[in-house]
Amino acid sequence: MKHILKYGSFIFLLSINLSVSAKVVHSIDQIPSQIHSEEGKAVFAQEMNGDKFPDGFGSHFLSMQSALKPQDIIKIIYPQGKDERWSLIGMKPWPGQKDRYIVVACSTKITQKELDKDQKNSCSYDINPKSKIVIAVVDYDGSGMLKLIAQPYIETVVGDENGYVDDDNGDALEKSAFNLKNGNGEVVVGNLQRLDFAHYQLNSQILAFGIRFGAEVGYAGGNDSTQAMTLFAILQGTLRPVLKADMYHFENIAGDWHKDGTRDHDISEEEYVLSILPHQTTGFYDIKHTQKGSRNNNGKIYHWNDQKLQYQ
């Protein structure tokens, strides 16, 4: 029974190395060698060994210099939140963009004592329930204060300890830039995992970046891991989510026991890639989403919608 655990001539391939696999291994210690995705390896190590995820949002940036303090960042990107408790304030340089950084900040509902103990640098529903998510683009030359480049993206649609939103008709959940289906087929708000700085060039002037997020489901003898990504871009002076796509799925279902105490595990792994196509729709390149390793090259093609300012 399933239950939730807490815990053309011009094509850019814009994701990590992919593989598609479905196989049976005869003990749990054989699973890591069968996981091809670095994303999947990190999730499995975290679940099985308690390993920490890599610093996906630059949460240690502030510890490497003294000119900028966490509250300095909040005063610039979200001044009305200066008195809130922040579980994550991360800042990473945007590759190829001089002195430009992406800031990701998440406030939390947990107590200051819990936050100080061991729950910093996280934006997840299972470790510390989120209160707000703020995504911002800033310029910073290492001296003085940050300069806000566009109106930040601010999300107040947050879930409980399992990612569920208390919303009977689903309208609030649909507003989240970070909703996805978990392994049980339920739509939840996912855990933010890392920035994705592949070269998502939407047209000659607009460059996007991605934020990867995921959801975990635990079974009595296995687990399911799902990851999606949302692309963000500055449009009309505001940072906006412009495309959301599934990027990874891993499933581990425990099977028959052996006399030596080991157990079969049916595992499957699917990973996806985004490709920027040469054709444009209303001034924006089309984007193709495909499962790498599949025998056909079919996939969904997203086209720019100029009215909604997003890909559909």
PDB file of C-alpha atoms in Angstrom:
ATOM      1  CA  MET A   1       0.000   0.000   0.000  1.00  0.00           C
ATOM      2  CA  LYS A   2       1.380   3.413  -0.916  1.00  0.00           C
ATOM      3  CA  HIS A   3       1.929   6.073   1.705  1.00  0.00           C
ATOM      4  CA  ILE A   4       3.683   9.427   1.877  1.00  0.00           C
ATOM      5  CA  LEU A   5       7.126   9.650   3.424  1.00  0.00           C
ATOM      6  CA  LYS A   6       8.488  12.913   4.767  1.00  0.00           C
ATOM      7  CA  TYR A   7      11.654  13.269   3.732  1.00  0.00           C
ATOM      8  CA  GLY A   8      17.390  21.738 -37.072  1.00  0.00           C
ATOM      9  CA  SER A   9      20.536  23.437 -37.814  1.00  0.00           C
ATOM     10  CA  PHE A  10      19.935  25.371 -34.756  1.00  0.00           C
ATOM     11  CA  ILE A  11      19.035  23.089 -31.905  1.00  0.00           C
ATOM     12  CA  PHE A  12      20.285  23.339 -28.351  1.00  0.00           C
ATOM     13  CA  LEU A  13      19.982  20.277 -26.154  1.00  0.00           C
ATOM     14  CA  LEU A  14      19.401  21.744 -22.775  1.00  0.00           C
ATOM     15  CA  SER A  15      19.402  19.117 -20.080  1.00  0.00           C
ATOM     16  CA  ILE A  16      21.551  16.561 -18.353  1.00  0.00           C
ATOM     17  CA  ASN A  17      22.525  13.164 -19.795  1.00  0.00           C
ATOM     18  CA  LEU A  18      19.497  10.953 -20.067  1.00  0.00           C
ATOM     19  CA  SER A  19      18.654   7.319 -20.055  1.00  0.00           C
ATOM     20  CA  VAL A  20      15.553   5.194 -20.076  1.00  0.00           C
ATOM     21  CA  SER A  21      15.663   1.920 -18.181  1.00  0.00           C
ATOM     22  CA  ALA A  22      13.374  -0.670 -16.650  1.00  0.00           C
ATOM     23  CA  LYS A  23      14.941  -3.663 -14.988  1.00  0.00           C
ATOM     24  CA  VAL A  24      15.038  -5.908 -11.956  1.00  0.00           C
ATOM     25  CA  VAL A  25      17.918  -5.938  -9.486  1.00  0.00           C
ATOM     26  CA  HIS A  26      18.261  -8.581  -6.813  1.00  0.00           C
ATOM     27  CA  SER A  27      19.184  -6.460  -3.803  1.00  0.00           C
ATOM     28  CA  ILE A  28      18.884  -2.849  -2.775  1.00  0.00           C
ATOM     29  CA  ASP A  29      22.654  -2.284  -2.850  1.00  0.00           C
ATOM     30  CA  GLN A  30      22.597  -2.922  -6.630  1.00  0.00           C
ATOM     31  CA  ILE A  31      20.244   0.010  -7.273  1.00  0.00           C
ATOM     32  CA  PRO A  32      22.760   2.925  -7.276  1.00  0.00           C
ATOM     33  CA  SER A  33      24.786   1.432 -10.145  1.00  0.00           C
ATOM     34  CA  GLN A  34      21.608   1.295 -12.246  1.00  0.00           C
ATOM     35  CA  ILE A  35      20.708   4.970 -11.762  1.00  0.00           C
ATOM     36  CA  HIS A  36      22.099   6.992 -14.667  1.00  0.00           C
ATOM     37  CA  SER A  37      20.906  10.471 -13.696  1.00  0.00           C
ATOM     38  CA  GLU A  38      22.950  12.597 -11.305  1.00  0.00           C
ATOM     39  CA  GLU A  39      19.633  13.984 -10.057  1.00  0.00           C
ATOM     40  CA  GLY A  40      18.413  10.485  -9.284  1.00  0.00           C
ATOM     41  CA  LYS A  41      21.653   9.466  -7.596  1.00  0.00           C
ATOM     42  CA  ALA A  42      21.465  12.476  -5.280  1.00  0.00           C
ATOM     43  CA  VAL A  43      17.860  11.743  -4.309  1.00  0.00           C
ATOM     44  CA  PHE A  44      18.574   8.042  -3.674  1.00  0.00           C
ATOM     45  CA  ALA A  45      21.636   8.839  -1.543  1.00  0.00           C
ATOM     46  CA  GLN A  46      19.640  11.348   0.457  1.00  0.00           C
ATOM     47  CA  GLU A  47      16.832   8.891   1.116  1.00  0.00           C
ATOM     48  CA  MET A  48      18.996   5.853   1.879  1.00  0.00           C
ATOM     49  CA  ASN A  49      21.997   7.430   3.602  1.00  0.00           C
ATOM     50  CA  GLY A  50      20.790  10.837   4.737  1.00  0.00           C
ATOM     51  CA  ASP A  51      23.297  12.550   2.422  1.00  0.00           C
ATOM     52  CA  LYS A  52      22.797  16.266   1.922  1.00  0.00           C
ATOM     53  CA  PHE A  53      21.865  17.600  -1.492  1.00  0.00           C
ATOM     54  CA  PRO A  54      24.440  19.795  -3.268  1.00  0.00           C
ATOM     55  CA  ASP A  55      24.036  23.537  -2.723  1.00  0.00           C
ATOM     56  CA  GLY A  56      21.590  24.148  -5.563  1.00  0.00           C
ATOM     57  CA  PHE A  57      20.796  27.785  -4.836  1.00  0.00           C
ATOM     58  CA  GLY A  58      24.037  29.324  -3.584  1.00  0.00           C
ATOM     59  CA  SER A  59      22.983  29.345   0.064  1.00  0.00           C
ATOM     60  CA  HIS A  60      26.651  29.523   1.098  1.00  0.00           C
ATOM     61  CA  PHE A  61      27.402  32.605  -1.015  1.00  0.00           C
ATOM     62  CA  LEU A  62      26.931  34.943   1.926  1.00  0.00           C
ATOM     63  CA  SER A  63      29.358  33.019   4.113  1.00  0.00           C
ATOM     64  CA  MET A  64      32.157  33.605   1.598  1.00  0.00           C
ATOM     65  CA  GLN A  65      32.154  37.397   1.913  1.00  0.00           C
ATOM     66  CA  SER A  66      31.211  39.950   4.539  1.00  0.00           C
ATOM     67  CA  ALA A  67      29.956  42.946   2.571  1.00  0.00           C
ATOM     68  CA  LEU A  68      26.457  41.559   2.117  1.00  0.00           C
ATOM     69  CA  LYS A  69      24.159  40.225   4.828  1.00  0.00           C
ATOM     70  CA  PRO A  70      21.030  38.082   4.413  1.00  0.00           C
ATOM     71  CA  GLN A  71      18.742  40.853   5.590  1.00  0.00           C
ATOM     72  CA  ASP A  72      20.332  43.224   3.064  1.00  0.00           C
ATOM     73  CA  ILE A  73      19.072  40.926   0.310  1.00  0.00           C
ATOM     74  CA  ILE A  74      15.568  40.682   1.768  1.00  0.00           C
ATOM     75  CA  LYS A  75      15.311  44.466   2.085  1.00  0.00           C
ATOM     76  CA  ILE A  76      15.928  44.739  -1.651  1.00  0.00           C
ATOM     77  CA  ILE A  77      13.908  41.832  -3.052  1.00  0.00           C
ATOM     78  CA  TYR A  78      11.053  41.682  -0.530  1.00  0.00           C
ATOM     79  CA  PRO A  79      11.175  44.581   1.957  1.00  0.00           C
ATOM     80  CA  GLN A  80       7.787  43.769   3.489  1.00  0.00           C
ATOM     81  CA  GLY A  81       9.225  40.447   4.638  1.00  0.00           C
ATOM     82  CA  LYS A  82      12.146  41.811   6.657  1.00  0.00           C
ATOM     83  CA  ASP A  83      10.648  40.468   9.905  1.00  0.00           C
ATOM     84  CA  GLU A  84       9.826  36.989   8.604  1.00  0.00           C
ATOM     85  CA  ARG A  85      11.888  33.863   9.306  1.00  0.00           C
ATOM     86  CA  TRP A  86      13.852  32.754   6.226  1.00  0.00           C
ATOM     87  CA  SER A  87      14.913  29.143   5.838  1.00  0.00           C
ATOM     88  CA  LEU A  88      16.748  29.840   2.576  1.00  0.00           C
ATOM     89  CA  ILE A  89      18.436  32.914   1.144  1.00  0.00           C
ATOM     90  CA  GLY A  90      20.563  31.765  -1.773  1.00  0.00           C
ATOM     91  CA  MET A  91      22.411  33.768  -4.404  1.00  0.00           C
ATOM     92  CA  LYS A  92      24.144  32.344  -7.482  1.00  0.00           C
ATOM     93  CA  PRO A  93      25.868  34.117 -10.394  1.00  0.00           C
ATOM     94  CA  TRP A  94      24.015  33.786 -13.700  1.00  0.00           C
ATOM     95  CA  PRO A  95      26.656  32.369 -16.093  1.00  0.00           C
ATOM     96  CA  GLY A  96      27.586  34.702 -18.920  1.00  0.00           C
ATOM     97  CA  GLN A  97      25.747  37.649 -17.371  1.00  0.00           C
ATOM     98  CA  LYS A  98      28.248  40.084 -15.879  1.00  0.00           C
ATOM     99  CA  ASP A  99      27.591  40.874 -12.202  1.00  0.00           C
ATOM    100  CA  ARG A 100      24.105  39.365 -12.466  1.00  0.00           C
ATOM    101  CA  TYR A 101      22.750  36.922  -9.884  1.00  0.00           C
ATOM    102  CA  ILE A 102      19.657  34.856  -9.242  1.00  0.00           C
ATOM    103  CA  VAL A 103      18.319  35.037  -5.697  1.00  0.00           C
ATOM    104  CA  VAL A 104      16.010  32.371  -4.271  1.00  0.00           C
ATOM    105  CA  ALA A 105      14.526  32.965  -0.838  1.00  0.00           C
ATOM    106  CA  CYS A 106      11.989  30.964   1.160  1.00  0.00           C
ATOM    107  CA  SER A 107      10.389  31.998   4.423  1.00  0.00           C
ATOM    108  CA  THR A 108       9.195  29.368   6.857  1.00  0.00           C
ATOM    109  CA  LYS A 109       6.506  28.751   9.452  1.00  0.00           C
ATOM    110  CA  ILE A 110       8.740  26.837  11.867  1.00  0.00           C
ATOM    111  CA  THR A 111      10.061  28.390  15.061  1.00  0.00           C
ATOM    112  CA  GLN A 112      13.341  30.247  15.208  1.00  0.00           C
ATOM    113  CA  LYS A 113      14.731  27.561  17.532  1.00  0.00           C
ATOM    114  CA  GLU A 114      14.009  24.824  14.998  1.00  0.00           C
ATOM    115  CA  LEU A 115      15.421  26.955  12.202  1.00  0.00           C
ATOM    116  CA  ASP A 116      18.645  27.672  14.054  1.00  0.00           C
ATOM    117  CA  LYS A 117      19.128  24.026  15.000  1.00  0.00           C
ATOM    118  CA  ASP A 118      19.402  22.207  11.682  1.00  0.00           C
ATOM    119  CA  GLN A 119      16.869  23.381   9.110  1.00  0.00           C
ATOM    120  CA  LYS A 120      18.564  26.238   7.287  1.00  0.00           C
ATOM    121  CA  ASN A 121      19.227  26.469   3.552  1.00  0.00           C
ATOM    122  CA  SER A 122      16.122  24.537   2.556  1.00  0.00           C
ATOM    123  CA  CYS A 123      12.941  25.236   0.632  1.00  0.00           C
ATOM    124  CA  SER A 124      10.984  22.039   1.099  1.00  0.00           C
ATOM    125  CA  TYR A 125       7.586  21.119   2.480  1.00  0.00           C
ATOM    126  CA  ASP A 126       8.819  18.091   4.416  1.00  0.00           C
ATOM    127  CA  ILE A 127      11.721  19.684   6.293  1.00  0.00           C
ATOM    128  CA  ASN A 128      10.305  23.122   6.989  1.00  0.00           C
ATOM    129  CA  PRO A 129       6.900  24.169   5.698  1.00  0.00           C
ATOM    130  CA  LYS A 130       7.221  27.163   3.409  1.00  0.00           C
ATOM    131  CA  SER A 131       5.475  30.458   3.930  1.00  0.00           C
ATOM    132  CA  LYS A 132       6.618  32.333   0.810  1.00  0.00           C
ATOM    133  CA  ILE A 133       8.933  31.788  -2.161  1.00  0.00           C
ATOM    134  CA  VAL A 134      10.686  34.778  -3.716  1.00  0.00           C
ATOM    135  CA  ILE A 135      12.709  34.541  -6.956  1.00  0.00           C
ATOM    136  CA  ALA A 136      14.631  37.652  -8.028  1.00  0.00           C
ATOM    137  CA  VAL A 137      17.257  38.836 -10.524  1.00  0.00           C
ATOM    138  CA  VAL A 138      19.789  41.330  -9.185  1.00  0.00           C
ATOM    139  CA  ASP A 139      23.034  43.011 -10.164  1.00  0.00           C
ATOM    140  CA  TYR A 140      25.903  43.027  -7.668  1.00  0.00           C
ATOM    141  CA  ASP A 141      29.510  44.024  -8.323  1.00  0.00           C
ATOM    142  CA  GLY A 142      30.842  42.984  -4.921  1.00  0.00           C
ATOM    143  CA  SER A 143      30.569  46.395  -3.312  1.00  0.00           C
ATOM    144  CA  GLY A 144      27.634  48.445  -2.164  1.00  0.00           C
ATOM    145  CA  MET A 145      24.106  47.124  -2.374  1.00  0.00           C
ATOM    146  CA  LEU A 146      22.203  44.950  -4.795  1.00  0.00           C
ATOM    147  CA  LYS A 147      20.249  46.441  -7.682  1.00  0.00           C
ATOM    148  CA  LEU A 148      16.913  44.796  -8.432  1.00  0.00           C
ATOM    149  CA  ILE A 149      16.600  44.235 -12.193  1.00  0.00           C
ATOM    150  CA  ALA A 150      12.909  43.313 -12.428  1.00  0.00           C
ATOM    151  CA  GLN A 151       9.858  42.853 -10.265  1.00  0.00           C
ATOM    152  CA  PRO A 152      10.500  39.550  -8.418  1.00  0.00           C
ATOM    153  CA  TYR A 153       8.329  36.472  -8.633  1.00  0.00           C
ATOM    154  CA  ILE A 154       6.586  35.998  -5.276  1.00  0.00           C
ATOM    155  CA  GLU A 155       4.576  32.887  -4.477  1.00  0.00           C
ATOM    156  CA  THR A 156       2.344  32.439  -1.462  1.00  0.00           C
ATOM    157  CA  VAL A 157       0.775  29.149  -2.596  1.00  0.00           C
ATOM    158  CA  VAL A 158       2.389  26.715  -0.199  1.00  0.00           C
ATOM    159  CA  GLY A 159       1.607  23.193   0.927  1.00  0.00           C
ATOM    160  CA  ASP A 160       1.541  21.307   4.192  1.00  0.00           C
ATOM    161  CA  GLU A 161       4.202  18.822   5.299  1.00  0.00           C
ATOM    162  CA  ASN A 162       3.309  16.567   2.342  1.00  0.00           C
ATOM    163  CA  GLY A 163       3.055  19.328  -0.262  1.00  0.00           C
ATOM    164  CA  TYR A 164      -0.752  19.384  -0.285  1.00  0.00           C
ATOM    165  CA  VAL A 165      -2.592  22.690  -0.631  1.00  0.00           C
ATOM    166  CA  ASP A 166      -5.809  23.207   1.303  1.00  0.00           C
ATOM    167  CA  ASP A 167      -7.832  24.111  -1.770  1.00  0.00           C
ATOM    168  CA  ASP A 168     -11.021  22.242  -2.633  1.00  0.00           C
ATOM    169  CA  ASN A 169     -11.422  23.433  -6.222  1.00  0.00           C
ATOM    170  CA  GLY A 170      -7.755  23.457  -7.191  1.00  0.00           C
ATOM    171  CA  ASP A 171      -7.631  27.099  -8.274  1.00  0.00           C
ATOM    172  CA  ALA A 172      -4.954  28.107  -5.763  1.00  0.00           C
ATOM    173  CA  LEU A 173      -2.783  25.088  -6.526  1.00  0.00           C
ATOM    174  CA  GLU A 174      -2.861  25.875 -10.248  1.00  0.00           C
ATOM    175  CA  LYS A 175      -1.310  29.272  -9.502  1.00  0.00           C
ATOM    176  CA  SER A 176       1.869  27.710  -8.157  1.00  0.00           C
ATOM    177  CA  ALA A 177       4.912  27.754 -10.428  1.00  0.00           C
ATOM    178  CA  PHE A 178       6.108  24.633  -8.617  1.00  0.00           C
ATOM    179  CA  ASN A 179       3.177  22.203  -8.747  1.00  0.00           C
ATOM    180  CA  LEU A 180       3.640  18.712 -10.166  1.00  0.00           C
ATOM    181  CA  LYS A 181       2.174  15.228  -9.962  1.00  0.00           C
ATOM    182  CA  ASN A 182       3.821  12.936  -7.438  1.00  0.00           C
ATOM    183  CA  GLY A 183       4.138   9.182  -7.768  1.00  0.00           C
ATOM    184  CA  ASN A 184       0.566   8.693  -6.541  1.00  0.00           C
ATOM    185  CA  GLY A 185      -0.780  10.927  -9.310  1.00  0.00           C
ATOM    186  CA  GLU A 186      -1.634  13.688  -6.838  1.00  0.00           C
ATOM    187  CA  VAL A 187      -0.813  17.320  -7.610  1.00  0.00           C
ATOM    188  CA  VAL A 188       1.338  18.890  -4.900  1.00  0.00           C
ATOM    189  CA  VAL A 189       3.679  21.851  -4.476  1.00  0.00           C
ATOM    190  CA  GLY A 190       7.185  20.422  -4.870  1.00  0.00           C
ATOM    191  CA  ASN A 191      10.454  20.849  -3.007  1.00  0.00           C
ATOM    192  CA  LEU A 192      12.788  23.342  -4.676  1.00  0.00           C
ATOM    193  CA  GLN A 193      16.034  21.524  -5.562  1.00  0.00           C
ATOM    194  CA  ARG A 194      18.384  23.609  -7.720  1.00  0.00           C
ATOM    195  CA  LEU A 195      18.900  26.288 -10.350  1.00  0.00           C
ATOM    196  CA  ASP A 196      19.367  25.138 -13.955  1.00  0.00           C
ATOM    197  CA  PHE A 197      21.586  27.473 -16.013  1.00  0.00           C
ATOM    198  CA  ALA A 198      21.548  25.694 -19.369  1.00  0.00           C
ATOM    199  CA  HIS A 199      21.405  28.191 -22.232  1.00  0.00           C
ATOM    200  CA  TYR A 200      17.655  28.700 -22.532  1.00  0.00           C
ATOM    201  CA  GLN A 201      17.708  31.467 -25.163  1.00  0.00           C
ATOM    202  CA  LEU A 202      14.054  32.248 -25.909  1.00  0.00           C
ATOM    203  CA  ASN A 203      14.867  34.814 -28.589  1.00  0.00           C
ATOM    204  CA  SER A 204      17.781  37.097 -29.469  1.00  0.00           C
ATOM    205  CA  GLN A 205      17.233  39.247 -26.380  1.00  0.00           C
ATOM    206  CA  ILE A 206      15.550  37.110 -23.731  1.00  0.00           C
ATOM    207  CA  LEU A 207      17.433  34.445 -21.771  1.00  0.00           C
ATOM    208  CA  ALA A 208      15.656  32.205 -19.279  1.00  0.00           C
ATOM    209  CA  PHE A 209      16.876  30.119 -16.346  1.00  0.00           C
ATOM    210  CA  GLY A 210      15.287  27.075 -14.764  1.00  0.00           C
ATOM    211  CA  ILE A 211      14.382  26.006 -11.252  1.00  0.00           C
ATOM    212  CA  ARG A 212      14.116  22.264 -10.687  1.00  0.00           C
ATOM    213  CA  PHE A 213      11.771  20.916  -8.043  1.00  0.00           C
ATOM    214  CA  GLY A 214      10.462  17.530  -7.062  1.00  0.00           C
ATOM    215  CA  ALA A 215       8.267  15.317  -4.936  1.00  0.00           C
ATOM    216  CA  GLU A 216       8.984  12.029  -3.180  1.00  0.00           C
ATOM    217  CA  VAL A 217       6.574   9.236  -2.309  1.00  0.00           C
ATOM    218  CA  GLY A 218       7.556   6.321  -0.098  1.00  0.00           C
ATOM    219  CA  TYR A 219       6.044   2.839  -0.353  1.00  0.00           C
ATOM    220  CA  ALA A 220       6.253  -0.061   2.070  1.00  0.00           C
ATOM    221  CA  GLY A 221       9.118  -1.490   0.008  1.00  0.00           C
ATOM    222  CA  GLY A 222      10.355   1.256  -2.275  1.00  0.00           C
ATOM    223  CA  ASN A 223       9.980   4.827  -3.398  1.00  0.00           C
ATOM    224  CA  ASP A 224       9.032   7.116  -6.264  1.00  0.00           C
ATOM    225  CA  SER A 225      10.866  10.310  -7.205  1.00  0.00           C
ATOM    226  CA  THR A 226       9.487  12.897  -9.636  1.00  0.00           C
ATOM    227  CA  GLN A 227      11.168  16.091 -10.831  1.00  0.00           C
ATOM    228  CA  ALA A 228       9.923  18.978 -12.961  1.00  0.00           C
ATOM    229  CA  MET A 229      11.386  22.314 -14.028  1.00  0.00           C
ATOM    230  CA  THR A 230       9.967  25.798 -14.483  1.00  0.00           C
ATOM    231  CA  LEU A 231      11.691  28.324 -16.739  1.00  0.00           C
ATOM    232  CA  PHE A 232      11.716  31.965 -15.632  1.00  0.00           C
ATOM    233  CA  ALA A 233      12.335  35.014 -17.817  1.00  0.00           C
ATOM    234  CA  ILE A 234      12.075  38.784 -17.484  1.00  0.00           C
ATOM    235  CA  LEU A 235       9.149  40.086 -19.536  1.00  0.00           C
ATOM    236  CA  GLN A 236       7.802  43.635 -19.417  1.00  0.00           C
ATOM    237  CA  GLY A 237       9.865  44.402 -16.333  1.00  0.00           C
ATOM    238  CA  THR A 238       8.642  41.411 -14.319  1.00  0.00           C
ATOM    239  CA  LEU A 239      10.200  38.000 -13.645  1.00  0.00           C
ATOM    240  CA  ARG A 240       7.642  35.455 -14.815  1.00  0.00           C
ATOM    241  CA  PRO A 241       7.343  31.639 -15.018  1.00  0.00           C
ATOM    242  CA  VAL A 242       7.101  30.903 -18.751  1.00  0.00           C
ATOM    243  CA  LEU A 243       7.221  27.096 -19.086  1.00  0.00           C
ATOM    244  CA  LYS A 244       6.837  24.071 -16.838  1.00  0.00           C
ATOM    245  CA  ALA A 245       7.824  20.546 -17.884  1.00  0.00           C
ATOM    246  CA  ASP A 246       8.447  17.120 -16.323  1.00  0.00           C
ATOM    247  CA  MET A 247      12.168  16.276 -16.319  1.00  0.00           C
ATOM    248  CA  TYR A 248      12.740  13.060 -14.371  1.00  0.00           C
ATOM    249  CA  HIS A 249      10.975  10.053 -12.884  1.00  0.00           C
ATOM    250  CA  PHE A 250      12.426   7.161 -10.890  1.00  0.00           C
ATOM    251  CA  GLU A 251      10.489   4.296  -9.354  1.00  0.00           C
ATOM    252  CA  ASN A 252      11.716   1.530  -7.076  1.00  0.00           C
ATOM    253  CA  ILE A 253       9.189  -1.190  -6.216  1.00  0.00           C
ATOM    254  CA  ALA A 254      10.281  -3.999  -3.915  1.00  0.00           C
ATOM    255  CA  GLY A 255       9.461  -7.552  -5.027  1.00  0.00           C
ATOM    256  CA  ASP A 256      10.278 -11.109  -3.950  1.00  0.00           C
ATOM    257  CA  TRP A 257      12.476 -11.957  -0.995  1.00  0.00           C
ATOM    258  CA  HIS A 258      15.460 -14.329  -1.341  1.00  0.00           C
ATOM    259  CA  LYS A 259      16.701 -16.869   1.190  1.00  0.00           C
ATOM    260  CA  ASP A 260      19.754 -14.748   1.955  1.00  0.00           C
ATOM    261  CA  GLY A 261      17.533 -11.856   3.105  1.00  0.00           C
ATOM    262  CA  THR A 262      17.935  -9.751  -0.006  1.00  0.00           C
ATOM    263  CA  ARG A 263      14.992  -8.663  -2.097  1.00  0.00           C
ATOM    264  CA  ASP A 264      14.234  -8.054  -5.760  1.00  0.00           C
ATOM    265  CA  HIS A 265      13.535  -4.475  -6.801  1.00  0.00           C
ATOM    266  CA  ASP A 266      11.773  -3.432 -10.014  1.00  0.00           C
ATOM    267  CA  ILE A 267      13.296  -0.103 -10.966  1.00  0.00           C
ATOM    268  CA  SER A 268      12.545   2.267 -13.809  1.00  0.00           C
ATOM    269  CA  GLU A 269      14.073   5.589 -14.780  1.00  0.00           C
ATOM    270  CA  GLU A 270      12.887   8.177 -17.301  1.00  0.00           C
ATOM    271  CA  GLU A 271      14.537  11.495 -18.018  1.00  0.00           C
ATOM    272  CA  TYR A 272      13.673  14.250 -20.438  1.00  0.00           C
ATOM    273  CA  VAL A 273      15.347  16.993 -22.439  1.00  0.00           C
ATOM    274  CA  LEU A 274      14.303  20.425 -23.678  1.00  0.00           C
ATOM    275  CA  SER A 275      15.466  21.529 -27.136  1.00  0.00           C
ATOM    276  CA  ILE A 276      15.284  25.051 -28.509  1.00  0.00           C
ATOM    277  CA  LEU A 277      14.044  24.770 -32.110  1.00  0.00           C
ATOM    278  CA  PRO A 278      14.889  27.162 -34.986  1.00  0.00           C
ATOM    279  CA  HIS A 279      11.266  28.030 -35.695  1.00  0.00           C
ATOM    280  CA  GLN A 280       9.729  31.012 -33.926  1.00  0.00           C
ATOM    281  CA  THR A 281       6.148  31.689 -32.865  1.00  0.00           C
ATOM    282  CA  THR A 282       5.382  35.388 -32.348  1.00  0.00           C
ATOM    283  CA  GLY A 283       9.064  36.152 -31.828  1.00  0.00           C
ATOM    284  CA  PHE A 284       9.990  33.277 -29.497  1.00  0.00           C
ATOM    285  CA  TYR A 285      11.711  30.011 -30.428  1.00  0.00           C
ATOM    286  CA  ASP A 286       9.583  26.894 -30.130  1.00  0.00           C
ATOM    287  CA  ILE A 287      10.710  24.434 -27.461  1.00  0.00           C
ATOM    288  CA  LYS A 288      10.541  20.648 -27.810  1.00  0.00           C
ATOM    289  CA  HIS A 289      10.222  18.299 -24.841  1.00  0.00           C
ATOM    290  CA  THR A 290      11.285  14.695 -25.481  1.00  0.00           C
ATOM    291  CA  GLN A 291      12.182  11.553 -23.578  1.00  0.00           C
ATOM    292  CA  LYS A 292      15.736  10.739 -24.503  1.00  0.00           C
ATOM    293  CA  GLY A 293      16.409   7.127 -25.310  1.00  0.00           C
ATOM    294  CA  SER A 294      12.951   6.492 -26.729  1.00  0.00           C
ATOM    295  CA  ARG A 295      12.904   4.842 -30.143  1.00  0.00           C
ATOM    296  CA  ASN A 296      10.912   7.608 -31.780  1.00  0.00           C
ATOM    297  CA  ASN A 297      11.612  11.316 -31.735  1.00  0.00           C
ATOM    298  CA  ASN A 298       8.072  12.301 -30.899  1.00  0.00           C
ATOM    299  CA  GLY A 299       7.565  14.808 -28.165  1.00  0.00           C
ATOM    300  CA  LYS A 300       5.563  17.827 -27.158  1.00  0.00           C
ATOM    301  CA  ILE A 301       6.381  21.135 -28.870  1.00  0.00           C
ATOM    302  CA  TYR A 302       5.646  24.252 -26.877  1.00  0.00           C
ATOM    303  CA  HIS A 303       4.705  27.463 -28.710  1.00  0.00           C
ATOM    304  CA  TRP A 304       4.787  30.983 -27.291  1.00  0.00           C
ATOM    305  CA  ASN A 305       1.429  32.514 -26.364  1.00  0.00           C
ATOM    306  CA  ASP A 306       1.756  36.277 -26.652  1.00  0.00           C
ATOM    307  CA  GLN A 307      -1.435  36.956 -24.700  1.00  0.00           C
ATOM    308  CA  LYS A 308      -0.565  34.773 -21.700  1.00  0.00           C
ATOM    309  CA  LEU A 309       3.190  35.517 -21.879  1.00  0.00           C
ATOM    310  CA  GLN A 310       4.101  31.853 -21.571  1.00  0.00           C
ATOM    311  CA  TYR A 311       4.685  28.681 -23.569  1.00  0.00           C
ATOM    312  CA  GLN A 312       1.769  26.344 -24.190  1.00  0.00           C
TER     313      GLN A 312
END
